[in-house]
Coordinates of C-alpha atoms in Angstrom, one line a residue:
M1 CA 34.7 0.1 -39.1
I2 CA 33.2 3.1 -37.6
N3 CA 35.3 5.6 -35.4
E4 CA 33.5 5.5 -31.8
Q5 CA 34.9 8.8 -31.1
S6 CA 33.8 10.7 -34.1
N7 CA 30.9 12.5 -32.2
N8 CA 33.2 13.2 -28.9
P9 CA 34.2 16.7 -29.1
L10 CA 36.7 15.9 -26.4
H11 CA 38.4 13.4 -28.5
G12 CA 42.1 14.3 -28.8
I13 CA 41.8 17.3 -26.5
T14 CA 44.0 17.7 -23.4
L15 CA 42.7 18.6 -20.1
E16 CA 45.6 21.2 -20.2
S17 CA 44.2 22.4 -23.5
I18 CA 40.7 22.6 -21.6
V19 CA 41.8 24.3 -18.9
G20 CA 43.9 26.9 -20.9
F21 CA 40.8 27.6 -22.8
L22 CA 38.5 28.2 -20.3
V23 CA 41.0 30.5 -18.3
D24 CA 41.5 32.6 -21.5
F25 CA 38.1 32.8 -22.2
Y26 CA 36.6 33.4 -18.5
G27 CA 39.5 34.4 -16.5
F28 CA 39.7 32.4 -13.0
E29 CA 37.5 34.6 -11.3
K30 CA 34.5 34.2 -13.6
L31 CA 35.6 30.2 -13.8
G32 CA 35.7 30.3 -10.1
S33 CA 32.4 31.4 -9.8
M34 CA 30.8 29.2 -12.5
I35 CA 32.4 25.7 -11.1
R36 CA 32.7 26.5 -7.3
I37 CA 36.0 24.4 -6.6
N38 CA 39.1 25.8 -4.6
C39 CA 41.3 25.5 -7.4
F40 CA 39.7 28.1 -9.2
I41 CA 39.2 30.2 -6.4
D42 CA 42.0 30.2 -3.9
N43 CA 45.1 31.3 -5.6
P44 CA 44.5 29.8 -8.8
N45 CA 47.0 28.6 -11.2
I46 CA 46.8 26.1 -14.1
S47 CA 49.2 23.7 -12.9
S48 CA 47.5 23.3 -9.4
S49 CA 44.1 23.1 -11.2
L50 CA 45.2 20.3 -13.4
K51 CA 46.5 18.2 -10.3
F52 CA 43.2 18.6 -8.6
L53 CA 41.2 17.7 -11.9
R54 CA 43.2 14.7 -12.7
K55 CA 42.4 13.2 -9.2
T56 CA 39.0 14.4 -8.7
P57 CA 36.6 13.1 -11.5
W58 CA 33.4 15.2 -10.6
A59 CA 35.3 18.1 -10.7
R60 CA 37.0 17.2 -14.1
K61 CA 33.3 16.4 -15.6
K62 CA 32.1 19.9 -14.6
V63 CA 35.2 21.8 -16.3
E64 CA 34.5 19.4 -19.3
D65 CA 31.0 20.1 -19.7
L66 CA 31.4 23.5 -19.5
Y67 CA 34.0 23.5 -22.5
I68 CA 31.6 21.8 -24.4
K69 CA 28.8 24.1 -23.4
T70 CA 31.4 27.3 -24.5
I71 CA 32.5 25.5 -27.7
R72 CA 29.0 25.1 -28.8
R73 CA 27.9 28.9 -28.5

């Protein structure tokens, strides 16, 4: 049986790991300018960002897309 997730770069990576990586790599200020969502701009922290991203699919998609683009550089 072929593993359906073998080509998925997000397989096995938590949203917390993704956000933590992006914050470490870019910082909240740059991240907020790249992805214009308030959880990265107004009093940003990882905990509130995770709550928002778990409830907001369009924002989570933007964060995941940026993560994939960043790791492929």
